[in-house]
Coordinates of C-alpha atoms in Angstrom, one line a residue:
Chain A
X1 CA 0.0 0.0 0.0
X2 CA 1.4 3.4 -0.5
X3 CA 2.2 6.1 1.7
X4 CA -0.7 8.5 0.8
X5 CA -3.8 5.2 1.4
X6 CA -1.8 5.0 4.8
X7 CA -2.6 8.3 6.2
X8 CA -6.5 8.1 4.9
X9 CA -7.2 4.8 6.2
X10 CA -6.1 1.8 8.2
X11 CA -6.1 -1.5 8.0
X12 CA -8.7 -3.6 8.1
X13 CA -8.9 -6.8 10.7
X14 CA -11.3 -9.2 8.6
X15 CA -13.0 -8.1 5.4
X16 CA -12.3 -7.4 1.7
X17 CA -10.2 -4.7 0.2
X18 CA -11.4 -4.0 -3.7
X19 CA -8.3 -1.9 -4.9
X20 CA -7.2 -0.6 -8.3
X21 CA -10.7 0.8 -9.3
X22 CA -11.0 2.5 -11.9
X23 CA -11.0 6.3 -10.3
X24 CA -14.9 6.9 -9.8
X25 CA -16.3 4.0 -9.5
X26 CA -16.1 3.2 -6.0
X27 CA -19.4 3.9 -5.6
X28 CA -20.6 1.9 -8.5
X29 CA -18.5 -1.3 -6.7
X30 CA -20.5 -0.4 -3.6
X31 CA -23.5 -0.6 -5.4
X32 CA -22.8 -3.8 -7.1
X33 CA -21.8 -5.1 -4.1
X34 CA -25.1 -4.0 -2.7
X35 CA -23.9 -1.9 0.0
X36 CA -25.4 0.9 -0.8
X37 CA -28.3 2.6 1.3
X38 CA -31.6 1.1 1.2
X39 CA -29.6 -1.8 1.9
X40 CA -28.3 -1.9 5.2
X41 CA -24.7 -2.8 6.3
X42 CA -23.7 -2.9 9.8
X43 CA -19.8 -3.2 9.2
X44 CA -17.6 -0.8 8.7
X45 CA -16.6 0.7 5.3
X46 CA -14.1 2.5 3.7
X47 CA -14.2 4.6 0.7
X48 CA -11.2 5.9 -1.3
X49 CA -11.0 7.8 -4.2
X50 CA -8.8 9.3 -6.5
X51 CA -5.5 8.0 -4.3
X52 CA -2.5 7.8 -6.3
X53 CA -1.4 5.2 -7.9
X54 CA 2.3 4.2 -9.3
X55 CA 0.4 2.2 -12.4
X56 CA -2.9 3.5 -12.6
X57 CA -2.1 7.1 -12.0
X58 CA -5.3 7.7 -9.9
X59 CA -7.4 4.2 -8.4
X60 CA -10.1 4.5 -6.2
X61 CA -10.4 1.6 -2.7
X62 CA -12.8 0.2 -1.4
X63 CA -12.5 -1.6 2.0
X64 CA -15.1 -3.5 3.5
X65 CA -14.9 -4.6 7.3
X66 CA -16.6 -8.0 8.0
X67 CA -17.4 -9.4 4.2
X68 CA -16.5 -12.4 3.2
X69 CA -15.6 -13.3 -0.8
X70 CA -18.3 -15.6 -0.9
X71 CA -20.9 -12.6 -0.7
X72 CA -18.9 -11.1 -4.0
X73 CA -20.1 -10.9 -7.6
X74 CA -17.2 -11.2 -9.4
X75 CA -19.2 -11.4 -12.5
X76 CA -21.0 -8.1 -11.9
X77 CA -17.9 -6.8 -10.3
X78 CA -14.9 -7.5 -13.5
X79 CA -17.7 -5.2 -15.4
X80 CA -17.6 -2.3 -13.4
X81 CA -14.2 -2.5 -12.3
X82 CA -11.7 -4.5 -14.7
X83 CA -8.2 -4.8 -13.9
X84 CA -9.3 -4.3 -10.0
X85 CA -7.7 -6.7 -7.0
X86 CA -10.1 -8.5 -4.1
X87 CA -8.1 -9.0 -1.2
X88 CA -9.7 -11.1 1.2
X89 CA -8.1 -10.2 4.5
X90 CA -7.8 -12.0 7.7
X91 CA -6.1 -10.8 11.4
X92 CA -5.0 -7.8 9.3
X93 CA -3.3 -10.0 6.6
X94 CA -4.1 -10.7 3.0
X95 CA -4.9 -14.7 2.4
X96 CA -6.0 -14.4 -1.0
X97 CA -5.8 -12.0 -3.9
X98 CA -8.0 -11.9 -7.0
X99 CA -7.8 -10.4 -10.1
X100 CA -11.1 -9.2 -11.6
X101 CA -11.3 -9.2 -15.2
X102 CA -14.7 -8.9 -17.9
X103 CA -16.2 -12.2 -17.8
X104 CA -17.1 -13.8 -21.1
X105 CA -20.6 -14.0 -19.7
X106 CA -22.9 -12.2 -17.3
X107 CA -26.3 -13.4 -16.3
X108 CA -28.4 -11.1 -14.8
X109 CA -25.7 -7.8 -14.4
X110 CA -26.5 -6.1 -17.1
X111 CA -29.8 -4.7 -18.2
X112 CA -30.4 -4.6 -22.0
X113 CA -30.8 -1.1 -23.7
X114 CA -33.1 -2.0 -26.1
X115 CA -36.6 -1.6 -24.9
X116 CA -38.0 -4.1 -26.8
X117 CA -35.9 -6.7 -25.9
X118 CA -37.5 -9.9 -24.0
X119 CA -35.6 -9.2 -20.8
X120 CA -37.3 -5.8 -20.8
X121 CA -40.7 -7.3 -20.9
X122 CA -43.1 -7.0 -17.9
X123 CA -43.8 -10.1 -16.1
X124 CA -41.3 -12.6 -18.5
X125 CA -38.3 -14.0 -16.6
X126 CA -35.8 -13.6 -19.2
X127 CA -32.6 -12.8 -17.5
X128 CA -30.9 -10.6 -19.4
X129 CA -27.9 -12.4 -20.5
X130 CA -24.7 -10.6 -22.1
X131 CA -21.7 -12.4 -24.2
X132 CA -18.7 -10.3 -24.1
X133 CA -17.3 -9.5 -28.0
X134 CA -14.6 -7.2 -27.4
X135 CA -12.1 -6.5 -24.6
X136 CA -10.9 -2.9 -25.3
X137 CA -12.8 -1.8 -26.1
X138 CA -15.1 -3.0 -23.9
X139 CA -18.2 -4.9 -25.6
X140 CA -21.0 -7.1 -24.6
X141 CA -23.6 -8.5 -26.7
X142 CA -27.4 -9.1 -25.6
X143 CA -27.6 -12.9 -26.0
X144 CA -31.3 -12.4 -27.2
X145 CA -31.7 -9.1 -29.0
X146 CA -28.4 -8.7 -30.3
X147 CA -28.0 -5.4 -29.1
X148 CA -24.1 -4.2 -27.8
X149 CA -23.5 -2.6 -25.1
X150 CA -20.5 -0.3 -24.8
X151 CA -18.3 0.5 -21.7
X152 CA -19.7 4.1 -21.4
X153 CA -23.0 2.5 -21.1
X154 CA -22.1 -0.2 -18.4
X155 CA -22.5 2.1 -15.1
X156 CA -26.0 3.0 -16.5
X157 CA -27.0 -0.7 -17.4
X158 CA -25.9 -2.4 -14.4
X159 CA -28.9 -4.0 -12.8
X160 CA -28.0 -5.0 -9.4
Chain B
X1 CA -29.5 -41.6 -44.1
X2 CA -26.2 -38.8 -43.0
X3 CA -27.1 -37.6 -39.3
X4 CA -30.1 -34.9 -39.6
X5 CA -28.6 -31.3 -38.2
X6 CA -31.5 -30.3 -37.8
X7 CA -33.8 -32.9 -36.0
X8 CA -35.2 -31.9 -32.6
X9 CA -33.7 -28.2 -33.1
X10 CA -34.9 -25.2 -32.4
X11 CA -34.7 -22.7 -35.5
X12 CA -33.7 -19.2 -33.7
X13 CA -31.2 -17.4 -36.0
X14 CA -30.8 -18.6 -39.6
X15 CA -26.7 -18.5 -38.4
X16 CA -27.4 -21.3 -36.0
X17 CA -27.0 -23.5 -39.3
X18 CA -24.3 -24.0 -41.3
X19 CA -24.2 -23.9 -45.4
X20 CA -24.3 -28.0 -45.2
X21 CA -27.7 -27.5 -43.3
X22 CA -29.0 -25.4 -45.7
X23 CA -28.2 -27.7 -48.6
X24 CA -29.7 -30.4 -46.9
X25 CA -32.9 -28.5 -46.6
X26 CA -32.9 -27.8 -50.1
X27 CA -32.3 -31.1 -51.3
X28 CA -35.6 -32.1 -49.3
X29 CA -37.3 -29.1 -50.3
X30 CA -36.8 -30.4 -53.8
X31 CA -38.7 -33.7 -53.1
X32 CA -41.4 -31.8 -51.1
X33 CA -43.7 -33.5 -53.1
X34 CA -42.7 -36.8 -52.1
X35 CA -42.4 -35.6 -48.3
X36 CA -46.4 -34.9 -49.1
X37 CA -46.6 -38.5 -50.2
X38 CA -45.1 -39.9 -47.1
X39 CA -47.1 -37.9 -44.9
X40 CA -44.2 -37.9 -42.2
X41 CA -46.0 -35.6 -39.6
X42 CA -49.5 -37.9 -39.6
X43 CA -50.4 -37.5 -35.7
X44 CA -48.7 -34.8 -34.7
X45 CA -49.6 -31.4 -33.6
X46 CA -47.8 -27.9 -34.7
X47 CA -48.6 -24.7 -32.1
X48 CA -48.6 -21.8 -34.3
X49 CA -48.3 -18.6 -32.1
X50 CA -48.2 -15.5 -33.8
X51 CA -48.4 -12.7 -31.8
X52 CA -48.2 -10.2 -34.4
X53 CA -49.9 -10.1 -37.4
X54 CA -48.7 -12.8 -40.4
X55 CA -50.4 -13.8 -43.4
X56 CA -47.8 -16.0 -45.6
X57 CA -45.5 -17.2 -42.6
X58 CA -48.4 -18.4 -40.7
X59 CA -50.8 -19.8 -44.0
X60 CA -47.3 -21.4 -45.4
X61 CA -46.3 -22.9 -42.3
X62 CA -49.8 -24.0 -41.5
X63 CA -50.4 -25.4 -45.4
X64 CA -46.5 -27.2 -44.7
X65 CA -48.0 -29.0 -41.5
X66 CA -51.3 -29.7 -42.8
X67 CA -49.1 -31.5 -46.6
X68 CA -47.1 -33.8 -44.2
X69 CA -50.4 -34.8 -42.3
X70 CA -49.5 -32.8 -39.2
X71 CA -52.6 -30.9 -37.6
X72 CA -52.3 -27.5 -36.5
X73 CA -53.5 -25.4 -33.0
X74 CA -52.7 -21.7 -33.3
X75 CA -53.3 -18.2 -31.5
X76 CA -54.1 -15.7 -33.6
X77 CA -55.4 -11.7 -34.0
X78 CA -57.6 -11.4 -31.2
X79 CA -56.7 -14.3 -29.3
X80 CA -53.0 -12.9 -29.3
X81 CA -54.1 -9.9 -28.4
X82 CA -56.3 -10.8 -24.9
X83 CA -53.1 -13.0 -23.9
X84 CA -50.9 -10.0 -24.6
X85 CA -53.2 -8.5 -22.3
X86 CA -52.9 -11.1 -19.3
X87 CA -51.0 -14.5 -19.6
X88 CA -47.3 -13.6 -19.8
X89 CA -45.5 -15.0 -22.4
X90 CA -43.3 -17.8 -20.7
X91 CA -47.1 -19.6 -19.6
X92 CA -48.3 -19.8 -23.2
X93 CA -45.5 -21.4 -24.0
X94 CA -45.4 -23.8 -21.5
X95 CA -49.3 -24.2 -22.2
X96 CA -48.3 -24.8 -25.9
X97 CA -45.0 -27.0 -25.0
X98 CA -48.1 -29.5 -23.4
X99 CA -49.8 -29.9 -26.4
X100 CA -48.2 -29.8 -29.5
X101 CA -44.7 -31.3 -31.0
X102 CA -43.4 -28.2 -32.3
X103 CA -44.4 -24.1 -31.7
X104 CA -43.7 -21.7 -34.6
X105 CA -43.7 -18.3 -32.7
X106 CA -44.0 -15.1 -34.3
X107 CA -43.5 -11.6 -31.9
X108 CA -42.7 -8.0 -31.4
X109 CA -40.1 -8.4 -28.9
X110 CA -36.8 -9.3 -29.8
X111 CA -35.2 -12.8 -28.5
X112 CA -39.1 -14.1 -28.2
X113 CA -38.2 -17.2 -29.8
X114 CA -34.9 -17.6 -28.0
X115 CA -36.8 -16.8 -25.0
X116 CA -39.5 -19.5 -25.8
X117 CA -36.9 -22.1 -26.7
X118 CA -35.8 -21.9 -23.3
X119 CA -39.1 -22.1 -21.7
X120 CA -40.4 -25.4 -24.6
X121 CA -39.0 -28.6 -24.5
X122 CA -40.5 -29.2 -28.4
X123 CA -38.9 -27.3 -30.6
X124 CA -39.4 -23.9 -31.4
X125 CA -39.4 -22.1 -34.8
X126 CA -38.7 -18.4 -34.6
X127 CA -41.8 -17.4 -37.7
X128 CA -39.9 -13.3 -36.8
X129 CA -39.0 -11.8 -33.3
X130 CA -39.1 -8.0 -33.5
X131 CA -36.5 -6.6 -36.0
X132 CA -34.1 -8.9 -35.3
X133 CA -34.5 -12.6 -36.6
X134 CA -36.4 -14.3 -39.7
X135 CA -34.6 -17.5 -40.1
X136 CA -37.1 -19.5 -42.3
X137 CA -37.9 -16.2 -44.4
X138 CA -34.3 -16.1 -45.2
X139 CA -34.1 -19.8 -46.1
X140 CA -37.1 -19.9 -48.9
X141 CA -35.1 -16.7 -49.8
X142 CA -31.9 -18.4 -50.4
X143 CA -33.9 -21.6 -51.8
X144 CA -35.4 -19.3 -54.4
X145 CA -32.2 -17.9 -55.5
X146 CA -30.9 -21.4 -55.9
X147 CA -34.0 -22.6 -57.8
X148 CA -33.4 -19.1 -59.8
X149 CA -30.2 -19.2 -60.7
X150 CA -29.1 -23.0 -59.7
X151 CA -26.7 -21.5 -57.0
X152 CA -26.3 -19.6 -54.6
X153 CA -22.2 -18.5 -54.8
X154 CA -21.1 -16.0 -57.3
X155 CA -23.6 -13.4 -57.9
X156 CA -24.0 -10.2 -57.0
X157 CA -27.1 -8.9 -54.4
X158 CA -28.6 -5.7 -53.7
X159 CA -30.8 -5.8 -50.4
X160 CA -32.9 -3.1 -50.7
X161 CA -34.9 -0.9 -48.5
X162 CA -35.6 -1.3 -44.6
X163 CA -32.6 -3.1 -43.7
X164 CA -32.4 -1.4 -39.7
X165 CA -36.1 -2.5 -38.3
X166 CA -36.5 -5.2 -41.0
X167 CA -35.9 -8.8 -40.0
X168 CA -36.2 -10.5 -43.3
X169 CA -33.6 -8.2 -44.6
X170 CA -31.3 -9.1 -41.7
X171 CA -31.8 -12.5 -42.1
X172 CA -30.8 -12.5 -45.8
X173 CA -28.0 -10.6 -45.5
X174 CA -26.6 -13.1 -42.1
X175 CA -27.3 -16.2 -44.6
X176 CA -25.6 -14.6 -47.1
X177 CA -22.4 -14.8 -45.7
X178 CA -23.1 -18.3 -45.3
X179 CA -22.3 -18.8 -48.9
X180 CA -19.6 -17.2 -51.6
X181 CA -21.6 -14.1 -52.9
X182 CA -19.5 -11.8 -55.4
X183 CA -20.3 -8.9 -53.9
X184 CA -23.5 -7.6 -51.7
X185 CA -24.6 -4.1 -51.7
X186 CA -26.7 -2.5 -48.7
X187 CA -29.0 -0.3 -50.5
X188 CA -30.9 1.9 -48.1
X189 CA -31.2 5.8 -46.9
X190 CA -28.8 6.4 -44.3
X191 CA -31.4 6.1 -41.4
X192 CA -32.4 3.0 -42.3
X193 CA -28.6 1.4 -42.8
X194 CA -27.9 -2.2 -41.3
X195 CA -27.7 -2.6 -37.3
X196 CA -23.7 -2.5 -36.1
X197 CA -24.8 -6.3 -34.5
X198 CA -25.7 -7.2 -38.7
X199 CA -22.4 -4.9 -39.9
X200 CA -20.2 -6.7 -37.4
X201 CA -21.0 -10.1 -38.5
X202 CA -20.2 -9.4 -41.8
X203 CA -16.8 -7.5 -41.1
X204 CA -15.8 -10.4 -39.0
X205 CA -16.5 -12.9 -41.5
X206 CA -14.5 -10.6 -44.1
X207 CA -17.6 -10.4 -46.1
X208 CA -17.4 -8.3 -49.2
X209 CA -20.3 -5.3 -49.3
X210 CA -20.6 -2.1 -49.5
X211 CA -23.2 0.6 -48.4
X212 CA -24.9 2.7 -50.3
X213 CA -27.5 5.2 -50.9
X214 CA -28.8 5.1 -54.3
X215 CA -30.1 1.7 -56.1
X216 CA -29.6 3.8 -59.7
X217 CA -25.8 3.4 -59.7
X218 CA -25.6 -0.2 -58.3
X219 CA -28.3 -1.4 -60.6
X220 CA -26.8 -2.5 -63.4
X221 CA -24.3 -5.2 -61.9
X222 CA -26.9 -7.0 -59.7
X223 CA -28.5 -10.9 -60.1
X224 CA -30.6 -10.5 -57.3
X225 CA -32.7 -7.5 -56.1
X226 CA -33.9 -7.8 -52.8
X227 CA -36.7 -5.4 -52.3
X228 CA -37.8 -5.0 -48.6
X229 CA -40.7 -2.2 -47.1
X230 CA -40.3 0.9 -44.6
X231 CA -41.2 -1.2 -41.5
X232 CA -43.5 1.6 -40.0
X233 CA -45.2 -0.6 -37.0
X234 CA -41.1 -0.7 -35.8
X235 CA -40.0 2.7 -36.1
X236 CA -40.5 5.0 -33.0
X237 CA -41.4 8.4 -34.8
X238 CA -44.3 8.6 -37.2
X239 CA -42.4 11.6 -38.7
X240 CA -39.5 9.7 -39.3
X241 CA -41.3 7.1 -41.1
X242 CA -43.6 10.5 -43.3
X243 CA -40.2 11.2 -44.1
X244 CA -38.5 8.0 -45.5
X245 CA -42.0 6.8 -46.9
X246 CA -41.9 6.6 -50.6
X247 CA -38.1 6.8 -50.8
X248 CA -37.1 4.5 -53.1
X249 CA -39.0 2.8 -55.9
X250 CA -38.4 0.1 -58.7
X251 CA -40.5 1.0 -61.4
X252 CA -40.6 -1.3 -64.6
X253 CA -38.7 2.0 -66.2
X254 CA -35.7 1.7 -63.8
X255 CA -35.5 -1.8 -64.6
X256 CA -35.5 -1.4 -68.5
X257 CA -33.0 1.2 -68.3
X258 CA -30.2 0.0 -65.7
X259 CA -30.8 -3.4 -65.2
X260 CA -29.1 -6.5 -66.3
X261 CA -31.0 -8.7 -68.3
X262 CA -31.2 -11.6 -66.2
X263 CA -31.7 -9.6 -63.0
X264 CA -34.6 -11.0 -60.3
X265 CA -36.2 -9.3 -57.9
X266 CA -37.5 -10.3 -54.4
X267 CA -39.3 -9.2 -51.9
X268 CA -40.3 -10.9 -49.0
X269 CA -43.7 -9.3 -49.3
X270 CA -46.4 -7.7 -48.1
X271 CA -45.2 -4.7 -50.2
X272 CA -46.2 -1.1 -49.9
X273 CA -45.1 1.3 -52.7
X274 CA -41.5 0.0 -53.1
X275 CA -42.1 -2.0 -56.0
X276 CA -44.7 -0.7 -59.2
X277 CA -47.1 -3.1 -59.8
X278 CA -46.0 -2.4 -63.9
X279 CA -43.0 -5.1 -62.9
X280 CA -45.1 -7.6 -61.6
X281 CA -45.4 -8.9 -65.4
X282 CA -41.7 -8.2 -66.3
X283 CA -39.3 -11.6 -66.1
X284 CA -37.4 -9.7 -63.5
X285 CA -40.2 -10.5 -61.2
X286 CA -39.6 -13.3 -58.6
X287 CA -41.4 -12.5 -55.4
X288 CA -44.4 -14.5 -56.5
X289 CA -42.4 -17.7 -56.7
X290 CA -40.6 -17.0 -53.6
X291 CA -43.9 -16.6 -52.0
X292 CA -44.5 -20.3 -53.4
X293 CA -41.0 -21.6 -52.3
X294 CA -42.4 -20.7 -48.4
X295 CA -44.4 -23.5 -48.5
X296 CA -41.8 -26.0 -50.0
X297 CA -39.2 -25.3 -48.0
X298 CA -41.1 -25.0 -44.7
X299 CA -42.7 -28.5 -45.6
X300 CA -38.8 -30.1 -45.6
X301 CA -38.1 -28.0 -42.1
X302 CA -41.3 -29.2 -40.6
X303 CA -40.3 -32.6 -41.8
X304 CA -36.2 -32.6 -40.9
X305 CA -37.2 -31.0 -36.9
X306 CA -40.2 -33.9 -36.7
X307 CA -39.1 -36.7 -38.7
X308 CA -36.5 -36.7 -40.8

């Protein structure tokens, strides 16, 4: 961790640390993560944004006291925030680390921009399903409209 | 008899089959006659759900069944509409999955059929989902070029007309790049130009085309003119649609003067004002066989998902 994280916030005892966010999107983790008022959360949380970073120039951190990796998206969450690390830490030390990247397929995370797609339709249970057709840029593809779906768009169209 | 590709499948996207497939629908769509003999479907039950309005997908399909001795059960018009109104989709479909070996579904929203496929355990045939898919549209279209010209490889193709909200023009131009075309040209005003999702397929599959705006200059090196109409039920503004309505037209005067002589036109039909009824009597007209060709080659689809 470098020095300027250090003097915002400390170390967490159990939990899961999201770092290398893309800068602004903490919040957009949080609400993936669905952490984010109505829903409530008794832990503690920590929010950091904009902290320097040697490869990333700017990274925002999200740390999140008392959450385990199980409770994680990591489909919904290598949309919103490729390239980011999970840390799962325990007694103030990190156990595991994982690398979240786009996944090939999401069910369910993104909503489909076309309104008259199935998954849009009232009372059907189509989940919205997305097949990923370009990496940078960023590109998924509505598995049953066709439609694509562009990075810009992602924050907007996440449905969680 | 080779394994059948296409026994027990659900027809979704006319890409879900390969060239082979097609040619093995042809060949059977050649002996249609004899499939009629053998009455392959005697017993069985087709679900035809058309939740928008139809008139030769649902009657063709419905005449294929009724050939191979197959009896039909369908929603239609009103019926369509009161279930629109209440049942969802996904319990029709399971309603239909109970009674009938195979559902032909026809609806506004795109991935309907995908959707439905996932819901039936028979197989479902997408008879048009929204703007997006047409699959047995675009193989009686292919089938008709074939019968036309004996293949399918080699010529040149002008799609024509609607080719952003209209699903029989996507579908042609998707099984297009199924086979060898010389060279395809998207013919359409600029709002109406193919969807990236129909553009992308054929830059990835290094598909020669190009697109363009006027039918005049293109004209005289085409085979095949697909003609397709302004899909007004699909596009959002009424003014937009007032403003592209009556944009482009093959007259019988066109024709004489640019076209090749062996040129053919289709259409997938109903038309509106795209194409003067003065070359309905010309030898460039083809939509009338093509029309025909529906019934064939849905009778050797019904017949390869049921029986073959």
């Amino acid at each position: 961790m470098d020095r300027g994280d250090g003097l915002l916030v400390r170390k967490i005892r159990e939990g899961v640390v999201v770092d290398h966010i893309p800068p602004g999107r903490a919040f957009t983790v949080l609400r993936v993560l669905g952490l984010l008022p109505p829903k409530p959360y008794s832990g503690r949380i920590a929010i950091v944004i904009n902290a320097e970073s040697g490869k990333m120039g700017r990274k925002d951190i999200v740390k999140i006291e008392g959450y385990g990796v199980e409770d994680l998206s990591l489909e919904a969450l290598g949309i919103v925030a490729p390239g980011a690390t999970v840390n799962v830490v325990r007694e103030y030390k990190v156990v595991e680390k994982r690398r979240l990247d786009l996944p090939e397929e999401a069910s369910g995370v993104l909503r489909c921009p076309n309104p008259t797609c199935i998954t849009r339709k009232e009372r059907e249970k189509a989940t919205p399903r997305m097949r990923l057709v370009s990496r940078s840029p960023a590109k998924y593809r509505c598995v049953y409209c066709g439609s694509t779906i562009s990075e810009e768009e992602f924050q907007d169209l996440i449905a969680i | 008899m080779p394994d059948n590709p296409f026994r027990g499948r659900d027809v979704i996207s006319i890409l879900d089959f390969t060239r082979e497939d097609l040619e093995e629908l042809f060949s059977h769509a050649d002996r249609s006659k004899e499939l009629i003999r053998r009455r392959s479907l005697e017993g069985r039950i087709v679900a035809l759900a058309f939740f928008e309005p139809s008139t030769r997908t649902r009657m063709s399909f419905e005449a294929a069944a009724k050939r191979l001795g197959a009896a039909t059960i369908s929603i239609s018009g009103e019926e369509a509409i009161s279930v629109a109104k209440g049942e969802n989709l996904a319990d029709t479909i399971a309603m239909l999955d109970s009674y009938a070996d195979a559902i032909v579904i026809r609806h506004k929203y795109e991935g309907a059929a995908l959707y439905a496929s996932e819901i039936a355990e028979a197989p479902v045939i997408n008879g048009g989902d929204g703007r997006q898919h047409h699959p047995t549209q675009a193989m009686l279209d292919l089938y008709t070029v074939r019968k036309l010209f004996g293949r399918i490889d080699g010529l040149v193709y002008g799609v024509l007309g609607d080719l952003r909200y209209g699903r029989a023009a996507s579908s042609f131009i998707l099984g297009l790049t199924l086979f060898k075309p010389r060279h395809v040209y998207l013919i359409s005003p600029p709002q109406l130009r193919a969807r990236s999702e129909v553009i992308e397929v054929l830059e990835s599959r290094g598909f020669e085309y190009n697109e363009v705006e006027s039918l005049t200059e293109v004209l005289p090196e085409l085979d095949v003119l697909y003609v397709t109409r302004i899909q007004k039920e699909r596009i959002p503004d009424p003014r937009e649609y007032e403003a592209l309505k009556g944009s482009y037209r093959v007259t019988i005067d066109l024709l004489k003067s640019k076209a090749r002589e062996g040129l053919k036109i289709l259409h997938p039909l109903p038309r509106v004002d795209e194409i003067d009824f003065s070359v309905d009597a010309s030898p460039y007209q083809a939509y009338y066989l093509q029309a025909r060709l529906g019934v064939d080659v849905r009778i050797a689809l019904l017949h390869l998902v049921l029986a073959g």
